[in-house]
Amino acid sequence: MNTYINSILDQRRIRKDGKFPIIFRLTHNRKTTSISTGFYVSENHWDKKRKEVKPNYNEVESVPLLNTIILKERARLSDIINKLYDKGELQYLSIQQIKQQLNITANFKSFIQK
């Protein structure tokens, strides 16, 4: 299977306040697309190795909750990709069709912002 999803800090798109979007990067047959989470953090609050927000981030009520939400959403998206693979459909879909299948509804801000 040549399809996977990761959570990353998209450092190509900086906002005026110096924050970057947390996105899911969908890769399918060496093509990539971004899926927004609707949440932004500064570079020094992002742990690249663990792919999560660092505990010293104080703009949300609960950093562990934010990281759990990111992890659960990534797992949900991976599960959908795995189901498409098991059905034998994944190889015939374009990256945009896969993105549509994922039916993205993530908006983390409403859950955890102070």
Short mmCIF file of the N, C-alpha and C atoms (twelve columns), coordinates in Angstrom:
data_MODEL
# 
_entry.id   MODEL 
# 
loop_
_atom_site.group_PDB 
_atom_site.id 
_atom_site.type_symbol 
_atom_site.label_atom_id 
_atom_site.label_alt_id 
_atom_site.label_comp_id 
_atom_site.label_asym_id 
_atom_site.label_seq_id 
_atom_site.Cartn_x 
_atom_site.Cartn_y 
_atom_site.Cartn_z 
_atom_site.pdbx_PDB_model_num 
ATOM 1   N N  . MET A 1   0.856   -1.185 0.000  1 
ATOM 2   C CA . MET A 1   0.000   0.000  0.000  1 
ATOM 3   C C  . MET A 1   0.895   1.238  0.000  1 
ATOM 4   N N  . ASN A 2   0.648   2.129  -0.944 1 
ATOM 5   C CA . ASN A 2   1.430   3.357  -1.082 1 
ATOM 6   C C  . ASN A 2   0.673   4.576  -0.573 1 
ATOM 7   N N  . THR A 3   -0.188  4.378  0.401  1 
ATOM 8   C CA . THR A 3   -1.013  5.469  0.905  1 
ATOM 9   C C  . THR A 3   -0.883  5.536  2.417  1 
ATOM 10  N N  . TYR A 4   -0.612  6.735  2.916  1 
ATOM 11  C CA . TYR A 4   -0.531  6.915  4.359  1 
ATOM 12  C C  . TYR A 4   -0.832  8.361  4.723  1 
ATOM 13  N N  . ILE A 5   -1.016  8.580  6.021  1 
ATOM 14  C CA . ILE A 5   -1.374  9.903  6.510  1 
ATOM 15  C C  . ILE A 5   -0.548  10.215 7.756  1 
ATOM 16  N N  . ASN A 6   -0.048  11.449 7.841  1 
ATOM 17  C CA . ASN A 6   0.748   11.904 8.984  1 
ATOM 18  C C  . ASN A 6   0.248   13.255 9.447  1 
ATOM 19  N N  . SER A 7   0.461   13.545 10.711 1 
ATOM 20  C CA . SER A 7   0.174   14.893 11.208 1 
ATOM 21  C C  . SER A 7   1.495   15.659 11.228 1 
ATOM 22  N N  . ILE A 8   1.462   16.874 10.686 1 
ATOM 23  C CA . ILE A 8   2.666   17.692 10.623 1 
ATOM 24  C C  . ILE A 8   2.322   19.160 10.867 1 
ATOM 25  N N  . LEU A 9   3.348   19.938 11.133 1 
ATOM 26  C CA . LEU A 9   3.225   21.382 11.207 1 
ATOM 27  C C  . LEU A 9   3.619   21.911 9.834  1 
ATOM 28  N N  . ASP A 10  2.705   22.550 9.142  1 
ATOM 29  C CA . ASP A 10  2.955   23.025 7.776  1 
ATOM 30  C C  . ASP A 10  3.698   24.352 7.819  1 
ATOM 31  N N  . GLN A 11  5.009   24.285 7.739  1 
ATOM 32  C CA . GLN A 11  5.844   25.478 7.869  1 
ATOM 33  C C  . GLN A 11  5.920   26.295 6.583  1 
ATOM 34  N N  . ARG A 12  5.201   25.883 5.579  1 
ATOM 35  C CA . ARG A 12  5.147   26.667 4.338  1 
ATOM 36  C C  . ARG A 12  4.136   27.800 4.438  1 
ATOM 37  N N  . ARG A 13  3.242   27.713 5.409  1 
ATOM 38  C CA . ARG A 13  2.140   28.683 5.517  1 
ATOM 39  C C  . ARG A 13  2.125   29.331 6.894  1 
ATOM 40  N N  . ILE A 14  2.842   30.414 7.036  1 
ATOM 41  C CA . ILE A 14  2.888   31.111 8.316  1 
ATOM 42  C C  . ILE A 14  1.807   32.182 8.366  1 
ATOM 43  N N  . ARG A 15  1.184   32.319 9.525  1 
ATOM 44  C CA . ARG A 15  0.191   33.364 9.719  1 
ATOM 45  C C  . ARG A 15  0.873   34.618 10.253 1 
ATOM 46  N N  . LYS A 16  0.134   35.706 10.276 1 
ATOM 47  C CA . LYS A 16  0.680   36.973 10.764 1 
ATOM 48  C C  . LYS A 16  1.118   36.886 12.215 1 
ATOM 49  N N  . ASP A 17  0.454   36.032 13.002 1 
ATOM 50  C CA . ASP A 17  0.818   35.895 14.415 1 
ATOM 51  C C  . ASP A 17  1.992   34.943 14.650 1 
ATOM 52  N N  . GLY A 18  2.614   34.448 13.568 1 
ATOM 53  C CA . GLY A 18  3.790   33.589 13.676 1 
ATOM 54  C C  . GLY A 18  3.476   32.118 13.884 1 
ATOM 55  N N  . LYS A 19  2.217   31.741 13.785 1 
ATOM 56  C CA . LYS A 19  1.830   30.344 13.971 1 
ATOM 57  C C  . LYS A 19  1.688   29.649 12.623 1 
ATOM 58  N N  . PHE A 20  1.830   28.329 12.679 1 
ATOM 59  C CA . PHE A 20  1.701   27.490 11.492 1 
ATOM 60  C C  . PHE A 20  0.528   26.534 11.680 1 
ATOM 61  N N  . PRO A 21  -0.122  26.127 10.582 1 
ATOM 62  C CA . PRO A 21  -1.235  25.179 10.720 1 
ATOM 63  C C  . PRO A 21  -0.748  23.762 11.009 1 
ATOM 64  N N  . ILE A 22  -1.492  23.071 11.864 1 
ATOM 65  C CA . ILE A 22  -1.299  21.630 12.034 1 
ATOM 66  C C  . ILE A 22  -2.178  20.983 10.973 1 
ATOM 67  N N  . ILE A 23  -1.575  20.149 10.145 1 
ATOM 68  C CA . ILE A 23  -2.322  19.517 9.059  1 
ATOM 69  C C  . ILE A 23  -2.096  18.004 9.066  1 
ATOM 70  N N  . PHE A 24  -2.954  17.320 8.357  1 
ATOM 71  C CA . PHE A 24  -2.711  15.927 8.028  1 
ATOM 72  C C  . PHE A 24  -2.191  15.920 6.597  1 
ATOM 73  N N  . ARG A 25  -1.057  15.271 6.375  1 
ATOM 74  C CA . ARG A 25  -0.490  15.155 5.041  1 
ATOM 75  C C  . ARG A 25  -0.840  13.780 4.505  1 
ATOM 76  N N  . LEU A 26  -1.700  13.756 3.487  1 
ATOM 77  C CA . LEU A 26  -2.116  12.518 2.829  1 
ATOM 78  C C  . LEU A 26  -1.187  12.266 1.659  1 
ATOM 79  N N  . THR A 27  -0.586  11.087 1.619  1 
ATOM 80  C CA . THR A 27  0.296   10.698 0.520  1 
ATOM 81  C C  . THR A 27  -0.285  9.460  -0.133 1 
ATOM 82  N N  . HIS A 28  -0.396  9.520  -1.461 1 
ATOM 83  C CA . HIS A 28  -0.943  8.397  -2.232 1 
ATOM 84  C C  . HIS A 28  -0.177  8.312  -3.540 1 
ATOM 85  N N  . ASN A 29  0.501   7.189  -3.751 1 
ATOM 86  C CA . ASN A 29  1.296   6.974  -4.971 1 
ATOM 87  C C  . ASN A 29  2.227   8.159  -5.265 1 
ATOM 88  N N  . ARG A 30  2.941   8.585  -4.252 1 
ATOM 89  C CA . ARG A 30  3.951   9.651  -4.313 1 
ATOM 90  C C  . ARG A 30  3.370   11.037 -4.591 1 
ATOM 91  N N  . LYS A 31  2.067   11.208 -4.476 1 
ATOM 92  C CA . LYS A 31  1.426   12.511 -4.570 1 
ATOM 93  C C  . LYS A 31  0.922   12.870 -3.186 1 
ATOM 94  N N  . THR A 32  0.942   14.177 -2.866 1 
ATOM 95  C CA . THR A 32  0.510   14.591 -1.535 1 
ATOM 96  C C  . THR A 32  -0.542  15.685 -1.612 1 
ATOM 97  N N  . THR A 33  -1.335  15.742 -0.556 1 
ATOM 98  C CA . THR A 33  -2.294  16.815 -0.375 1 
ATOM 99  C C  . THR A 33  -2.433  17.061 1.121  1 
ATOM 100 N N  . SER A 34  -2.886  18.246 1.466  1 
ATOM 101 C CA . SER A 34  -3.021  18.626 2.866  1 
ATOM 102 C C  . SER A 34  -4.480  18.616 3.289  1 
ATOM 103 N N  . ILE A 35  -4.693  18.244 4.538  1 
ATOM 104 C CA . ILE A 35  -6.020  18.272 5.140  1 
ATOM 105 C C  . ILE A 35  -5.907  19.108 6.403  1 
ATOM 106 N N  . SER A 36  -6.610  20.203 6.447  1 
ATOM 107 C CA . SER A 36  -6.501  21.131 7.567  1 
ATOM 108 C C  . SER A 36  -7.191  20.594 8.814  1 
ATOM 109 N N  . THR A 37  -6.583  20.883 9.960  1 
ATOM 110 C CA . THR A 37  -7.226  20.577 11.240 1 
ATOM 111 C C  . THR A 37  -7.926  21.807 11.788 1 
ATOM 112 N N  . GLY A 38  -7.580  22.978 11.256 1 
ATOM 113 C CA . GLY A 38  -8.149  24.218 11.761 1 
ATOM 114 C C  . GLY A 38  -7.446  24.736 13.001 1 
ATOM 115 N N  . PHE A 39  -6.306  24.143 13.336 1 
ATOM 116 C CA . PHE A 39  -5.588  24.554 14.536 1 
ATOM 117 C C  . PHE A 39  -4.173  24.985 14.182 1 
ATOM 118 N N  . TYR A 40  -3.666  25.988 14.910 1 
ATOM 119 C CA . TYR A 40  -2.370  26.576 14.623 1 
ATOM 120 C C  . TYR A 40  -1.526  26.666 15.887 1 
ATOM 121 N N  . VAL A 41  -0.231  26.384 15.759 1 
ATOM 122 C CA . VAL A 41  0.711   26.566 16.865 1 
ATOM 123 C C  . VAL A 41  2.019   27.122 16.311 1 
ATOM 124 N N  . SER A 42  2.806   27.713 17.186 1 
ATOM 125 C CA . SER A 42  4.117   28.201 16.766 1 
ATOM 126 C C  . SER A 42  5.080   27.027 16.662 1 
ATOM 127 N N  . GLU A 43  6.148   27.240 15.925 1 
ATOM 128 C CA . GLU A 43  7.115   26.171 15.673 1 
ATOM 129 C C  . GLU A 43  7.737   25.636 16.966 1 
ATOM 130 N N  . ASN A 44  7.974   26.519 17.927 1 
ATOM 131 C CA . ASN A 44  8.613   26.066 19.166 1 
ATOM 132 C C  . ASN A 44  7.657   25.291 20.085 1 
ATOM 133 N N  . HIS A 45  6.383   25.210 19.735 1 
ATOM 134 C CA . HIS A 45  5.428   24.411 20.497 1 
ATOM 135 C C  . HIS A 45  5.085   23.089 19.812 1 
ATOM 136 N N  . TRP A 46  5.780   22.764 18.749 1 
ATOM 137 C CA . TRP A 46  5.512   21.531 18.007 1 
ATOM 138 C C  . TRP A 46  6.688   20.567 18.161 1 
ATOM 139 N N  . ASP A 47  6.412   19.340 18.559 1 
ATOM 140 C CA . ASP A 47  7.418   18.294 18.688 1 
ATOM 141 C C  . ASP A 47  7.442   17.503 17.380 1 
ATOM 142 N N  . LYS A 48  8.497   17.717 16.586 1 
ATOM 143 C CA . LYS A 48  8.577   17.072 15.269 1 
ATOM 144 C C  . LYS A 48  8.695   15.552 15.370 1 
ATOM 145 N N  . LYS A 49  9.454   15.081 16.342 1 
ATOM 146 C CA . LYS A 49  9.645   13.639 16.476 1 
ATOM 147 C C  . LYS A 49  8.350   12.930 16.859 1 
ATOM 148 N N  . ARG A 50  7.659   13.461 17.841 1 
ATOM 149 C CA . ARG A 50  6.442   12.822 18.340 1 
ATOM 150 C C  . ARG A 50  5.204   13.233 17.553 1 
ATOM 151 N N  . LYS A 51  5.341   14.268 16.721 1 
ATOM 152 C CA . LYS A 51  4.248   14.787 15.896 1 
ATOM 153 C C  . LYS A 51  3.055   15.191 16.744 1 
ATOM 154 N N  . GLU A 52  3.366   16.015 17.755 1 
ATOM 155 C CA . GLU A 52  2.323   16.490 18.648 1 
ATOM 156 C C  . GLU A 52  2.721   17.829 19.251 1 
ATOM 157 N N  . VAL A 53  1.766   18.472 19.902 1 
ATOM 158 C CA . VAL A 53  1.991   19.756 20.551 1 
ATOM 159 C C  . VAL A 53  2.737   19.511 21.863 1 
ATOM 160 N N  . LYS A 54  3.730   20.347 22.129 1 
ATOM 161 C CA . LYS A 54  4.518   20.206 23.357 1 
ATOM 162 C C  . LYS A 54  3.692   20.614 24.577 1 
ATOM 163 N N  . PRO A 55  4.012   20.031 25.731 1 
ATOM 164 C CA . PRO A 55  3.245   20.308 26.957 1 
ATOM 165 C C  . PRO A 55  3.292   21.763 27.423 1 
ATOM 166 N N  . ASN A 56  4.284   22.539 26.998 1 
ATOM 167 C CA . ASN A 56  4.395   23.928 27.455 1 
ATOM 168 C C  . ASN A 56  3.499   24.892 26.677 1 
ATOM 169 N N  . TYR A 57  2.691   24.399 25.761 1 
ATOM 170 C CA . TYR A 57  1.763   25.232 25.005 1 
ATOM 171 C C  . TYR A 57  0.609   25.619 25.917 1 
ATOM 172 N N  . ASN A 58  0.347   26.918 26.070 1 
ATOM 173 C CA . ASN A 58  -0.641  27.353 27.062 1 
ATOM 174 C C  . ASN A 58  -1.866  28.043 26.469 1 
ATOM 175 N N  . GLU A 59  -2.109  27.886 25.184 1 
ATOM 176 C CA . GLU A 59  -3.258  28.544 24.561 1 
ATOM 177 C C  . GLU A 59  -4.488  27.641 24.461 1 
ATOM 178 N N  . VAL A 60  -4.405  26.472 25.051 1 
ATOM 179 C CA . VAL A 60  -5.544  25.572 25.126 1 
ATOM 180 C C  . VAL A 60  -5.701  25.111 26.569 1 
ATOM 181 N N  . GLU A 61  -6.889  24.665 26.907 1 
ATOM 182 C CA . GLU A 61  -7.130  24.200 28.272 1 
ATOM 183 C C  . GLU A 61  -6.343  22.937 28.588 1 
ATOM 184 N N  . SER A 62  -6.210  22.058 27.603 1 
ATOM 185 C CA . SER A 62  -5.556  20.780 27.843 1 
ATOM 186 C C  . SER A 62  -4.751  20.343 26.623 1 
ATOM 187 N N  . VAL A 63  -3.432  20.392 26.739 1 
ATOM 188 C CA . VAL A 63  -2.566  19.923 25.659 1 
ATOM 189 C C  . VAL A 63  -2.728  18.415 25.454 1 
ATOM 190 N N  . PRO A 64  -2.803  17.607 26.521 1 
ATOM 191 C CA . PRO A 64  -3.034  16.172 26.291 1 
ATOM 192 C C  . PRO A 64  -4.320  15.886 25.516 1 
ATOM 193 N N  . LEU A 65  -5.371  16.660 25.787 1 
ATOM 194 C CA . LEU A 65  -6.618  16.481 25.043 1 
ATOM 195 C C  . LEU A 65  -6.425  16.819 23.567 1 
ATOM 196 N N  . LEU A 66  -5.738  17.917 23.287 1 
ATOM 197 C CA . LEU A 66  -5.455  18.291 21.898 1 
ATOM 198 C C  . LEU A 66  -4.684  17.183 21.198 1 
ATOM 199 N N  . ASN A 67  -3.639  16.673 21.837 1 
ATOM 200 C CA . ASN A 67  -2.832  15.614 21.227 1 
ATOM 201 C C  . ASN A 67  -3.636  14.335 21.038 1 
ATOM 202 N N  . THR A 68  -4.524  14.041 21.953 1 
ATOM 203 C CA . THR A 68  -5.383  12.864 21.816 1 
ATOM 204 C C  . THR A 68  -6.342  13.027 20.642 1 
ATOM 205 N N  . ILE A 69  -6.891  14.222 20.490 1 
ATOM 206 C CA . ILE A 69  -7.804  14.480 19.372 1 
ATOM 207 C C  . ILE A 69  -7.068  14.327 18.044 1 
ATOM 208 N N  . ILE A 70  -5.854  14.868 17.952 1 
ATOM 209 C CA . ILE A 70  -5.050  14.726 16.726 1 
ATOM 210 C C  . ILE A 70  -4.789  13.250 16.448 1 
ATOM 211 N N  . LEU A 71  -4.392  12.514 17.460 1 
ATOM 212 C CA . LEU A 71  -4.100  11.089 17.306 1 
ATOM 213 C C  . LEU A 71  -5.339  10.295 16.892 1 
ATOM 214 N N  . LYS A 72  -6.469  10.563 17.526 1 
ATOM 215 C CA . LYS A 72  -7.708  9.849  17.188 1 
ATOM 216 C C  . LYS A 72  -8.163  10.152 15.766 1 
ATOM 217 N N  . GLU A 73  -8.048  11.411 15.365 1 
ATOM 218 C CA . GLU A 73  -8.464  11.771 14.011 1 
ATOM 219 C C  . GLU A 73  -7.554  11.114 12.981 1 
ATOM 220 N N  . ARG A 74  -6.241  11.098 13.254 1 
ATOM 221 C CA . ARG A 74  -5.304  10.430 12.336 1 
ATOM 222 C C  . ARG A 74  -5.616  8.938  12.264 1 
ATOM 223 N N  . ALA A 75  -5.954  8.319  13.385 1 
ATOM 224 C CA . ALA A 75  -6.310  6.901  13.397 1 
ATOM 225 C C  . ALA A 75  -7.597  6.654  12.615 1 
ATOM 226 N N  . ARG A 76  -8.573  7.562  12.762 1 
ATOM 227 C CA . ARG A 76  -9.834  7.429  12.020 1 
ATOM 228 C C  . ARG A 76  -9.581  7.496  10.516 1 
ATOM 229 N N  . LEU A 77  -8.740  8.446  10.103 1 
ATOM 230 C CA . LEU A 77  -8.432  8.594  8.682  1 
ATOM 231 C C  . LEU A 77  -7.668  7.377  8.166  1 
ATOM 232 N N  . SER A 78  -6.722  6.875  8.960  1 
ATOM 233 C CA . SER A 78  -5.972  5.672  8.570  1 
ATOM 234 C C  . SER A 78  -6.892  4.470  8.443  1 
ATOM 235 N N  . ASP A 79  -7.863  4.380  9.323  1 
ATOM 236 C CA . ASP A 79  -8.823  3.278  9.273  1 
ATOM 237 C C  . ASP A 79  -9.619  3.306  7.971  1 
ATOM 238 N N  . ILE A 80  -10.051 4.476  7.557  1 
ATOM 239 C CA . ILE A 80  -10.787 4.608  6.291  1 
ATOM 240 C C  . ILE A 80  -9.906  4.179  5.120  1 
ATOM 241 N N  . ILE A 81  -8.642  4.614  5.147  1 
ATOM 242 C CA . ILE A 81  -7.696  4.236  4.085  1 
ATOM 243 C C  . ILE A 81  -7.516  2.721  4.065  1 
ATOM 244 N N  . ASN A 82  -7.371  2.107  5.245  1 
ATOM 245 C CA . ASN A 82  -7.203  0.653  5.317  1 
ATOM 246 C C  . ASN A 82  -8.434  -0.088 4.801  1 
ATOM 247 N N  . LYS A 83  -9.612  0.420  5.074  1 
ATOM 248 C CA . LYS A 83  -10.842 -0.208 4.568  1 
ATOM 249 C C  . LYS A 83  -10.919 -0.128 3.050  1 
ATOM 250 N N  . LEU A 84  -10.507 1.009  2.478  1 
ATOM 251 C CA . LEU A 84  -10.470 1.137  1.018  1 
ATOM 252 C C  . LEU A 84  -9.476  0.146  0.417  1 
ATOM 253 N N  . TYR A 85  -8.355  -0.036 1.094  1 
ATOM 254 C CA . TYR A 85  -7.342  -0.988 0.641  1 
ATOM 255 C C  . TYR A 85  -7.888  -2.417 0.698  1 
ATOM 256 N N  . ASP A 86  -8.527  -2.757 1.813  1 
ATOM 257 C CA . ASP A 86  -9.078  -4.111 1.973  1 
ATOM 258 C C  . ASP A 86  -10.133 -4.433 0.920  1 
ATOM 259 N N  . LYS A 87  -10.909 -3.431 0.509  1 
ATOM 260 C CA . LYS A 87  -11.935 -3.631 -0.518 1 
ATOM 261 C C  . LYS A 87  -11.336 -3.696 -1.925 1 
ATOM 262 N N  . GLY A 88  -10.046 -3.351 -2.060 1 
ATOM 263 C CA . GLY A 88  -9.404  -3.349 -3.373 1 
ATOM 264 C C  . GLY A 88  -9.688  -2.090 -4.169 1 
ATOM 265 N N  . GLU A 89  -10.204 -1.060 -3.533 1 
ATOM 266 C CA . GLU A 89  -10.568 0.182  -4.222 1 
ATOM 267 C C  . GLU A 89  -9.453  1.223  -4.217 1 
ATOM 268 N N  . LEU A 90  -8.577  1.158  -3.259 1 
ATOM 269 C CA . LEU A 90  -7.589  2.217  -3.035 1 
ATOM 270 C C  . LEU A 90  -6.715  2.470  -4.255 1 
ATOM 271 N N  . GLN A 91  -6.269  1.427  -4.903 1 
ATOM 272 C CA . GLN A 91  -5.348  1.579  -6.028 1 
ATOM 273 C C  . GLN A 91  -5.973  2.282  -7.235 1 
ATOM 274 N N  . TYR A 92  -7.300  2.299  -7.312 1 
ATOM 275 C CA . TYR A 92  -7.984  2.907  -8.449 1 
ATOM 276 C C  . TYR A 92  -8.425  4.348  -8.199 1 
ATOM 277 N N  . LEU A 93  -8.230  4.838  -6.978 1 
ATOM 278 C CA . LEU A 93  -8.675  6.177  -6.626 1 
ATOM 279 C C  . LEU A 93  -7.552  7.197  -6.778 1 
ATOM 280 N N  . SER A 94  -7.923  8.412  -7.178 1 
ATOM 281 C CA . SER A 94  -6.957  9.507  -7.194 1 
ATOM 282 C C  . SER A 94  -6.818  10.044 -5.772 1 
ATOM 283 N N  . ILE A 95  -5.831  10.857 -5.539 1 
ATOM 284 C CA . ILE A 95  -5.634  11.416 -4.202 1 
ATOM 285 C C  . ILE A 95  -6.810  12.302 -3.800 1 
ATOM 286 N N  . GLN A 96  -7.404  13.008 -4.749 1 
ATOM 287 C CA . GLN A 96  -8.566  13.842 -4.446 1 
ATOM 288 C C  . GLN A 96  -9.793  13.000 -4.112 1 
ATOM 289 N N  . GLN A 97  -9.943  11.870 -4.786 1 
ATOM 290 C CA . GLN A 97  -11.051 10.976 -4.478 1 
ATOM 291 C C  . GLN A 97  -10.895 10.373 -3.083 1 
ATOM 292 N N  . ILE A 98  -9.674  10.057 -2.712 1 
ATOM 293 C CA . ILE A 98  -9.419  9.544  -1.363 1 
ATOM 294 C C  . ILE A 98  -9.738  10.618 -0.336 1 
ATOM 295 N N  . LYS A 99  -9.313  11.842 -0.613 1 
ATOM 296 C CA . LYS A 99  -9.588  12.953 0.301  1 
ATOM 297 C C  . LYS A 99  -11.098 13.123 0.486  1 
ATOM 298 N N  . GLN A 100 -11.860 12.979 -0.591 1 
ATOM 299 C CA . GLN A 100 -13.323 13.046 -0.494 1 
ATOM 300 C C  . GLN A 100 -13.870 11.900 0.348  1 
ATOM 301 N N  . GLN A 101 -13.320 10.716 0.179  1 
ATOM 302 C CA . GLN A 101 -13.764 9.550  0.944  1 
ATOM 303 C C  . GLN A 101 -13.534 9.747  2.442  1 
ATOM 304 N N  . LEU A 102 -12.497 10.490 2.791  1 
ATOM 305 C CA . LEU A 102 -12.179 10.700 4.201  1 
ATOM 306 C C  . LEU A 102 -13.210 11.588 4.889  1 
ATOM 307 N N  . ASN A 103 -13.977 12.360 4.098  1 
ATOM 308 C CA . ASN A 103 -15.067 13.160 4.634  1 
ATOM 309 C C  . ASN A 103 -14.617 13.978 5.845  1 
ATOM 310 N N  . ILE A 104 -13.706 14.870 5.618  1 
ATOM 311 C CA . ILE A 104 -13.060 15.626 6.687  1 
ATOM 312 C C  . ILE A 104 -14.048 16.578 7.351  1 
ATOM 313 N N  . THR A 105 -14.144 16.446 8.671  1 
ATOM 314 C CA . THR A 105 -14.997 17.336 9.443  1 
ATOM 315 C C  . THR A 105 -14.275 17.849 10.688 1 
ATOM 316 N N  . ALA A 106 -12.961 17.760 10.710 1 
ATOM 317 C CA . ALA A 106 -12.208 18.125 11.910 1 
ATOM 318 C C  . ALA A 106 -12.140 19.637 12.081 1 
ATOM 319 N N  . ASN A 107 -12.529 20.106 13.232 1 
ATOM 320 C CA . ASN A 107 -12.313 21.489 13.641 1 
ATOM 321 C C  . ASN A 107 -12.013 21.465 15.127 1 
ATOM 322 N N  . PHE A 108 -10.735 21.370 15.458 1 
ATOM 323 C CA . PHE A 108 -10.295 21.144 16.818 1 
ATOM 324 C C  . PHE A 108 -10.519 22.354 17.729 1 
ATOM 325 N N  . LYS A 109 -10.513 23.540 17.164 1 
ATOM 326 C CA . LYS A 109 -10.589 24.742 17.983 1 
ATOM 327 C C  . LYS A 109 -11.798 24.732 18.902 1 
ATOM 328 N N  . SER A 110 -12.926 24.302 18.407 1 
ATOM 329 C CA . SER A 110 -14.149 24.364 19.205 1 
ATOM 330 C C  . SER A 110 -14.095 23.446 20.419 1 
ATOM 331 N N  . PHE A 111 -13.253 22.423 20.385 1 
ATOM 332 C CA . PHE A 111 -13.194 21.480 21.490 1 
ATOM 333 C C  . PHE A 111 -12.277 21.899 22.632 1 
ATOM 334 N N  . ILE A 112 -11.179 22.581 22.325 1 
ATOM 335 C CA . ILE A 112 -10.155 22.723 23.352 1 
ATOM 336 C C  . ILE A 112 -9.627  24.124 23.586 1 
ATOM 337 N N  . GLN A 113 -10.058 25.087 22.846 1 
ATOM 338 C CA . GLN A 113 -9.517  26.436 23.010 1 
ATOM 339 C C  . GLN A 113 -9.996  27.062 24.308 1 
ATOM 340 N N  . LYS A 114 -9.115  27.823 24.945 1 
ATOM 341 C CA . LYS A 114 -9.466  28.519 26.196 1 
ATOM 342 C C  . LYS A 114 -10.491 29.570 25.965 1 
# 
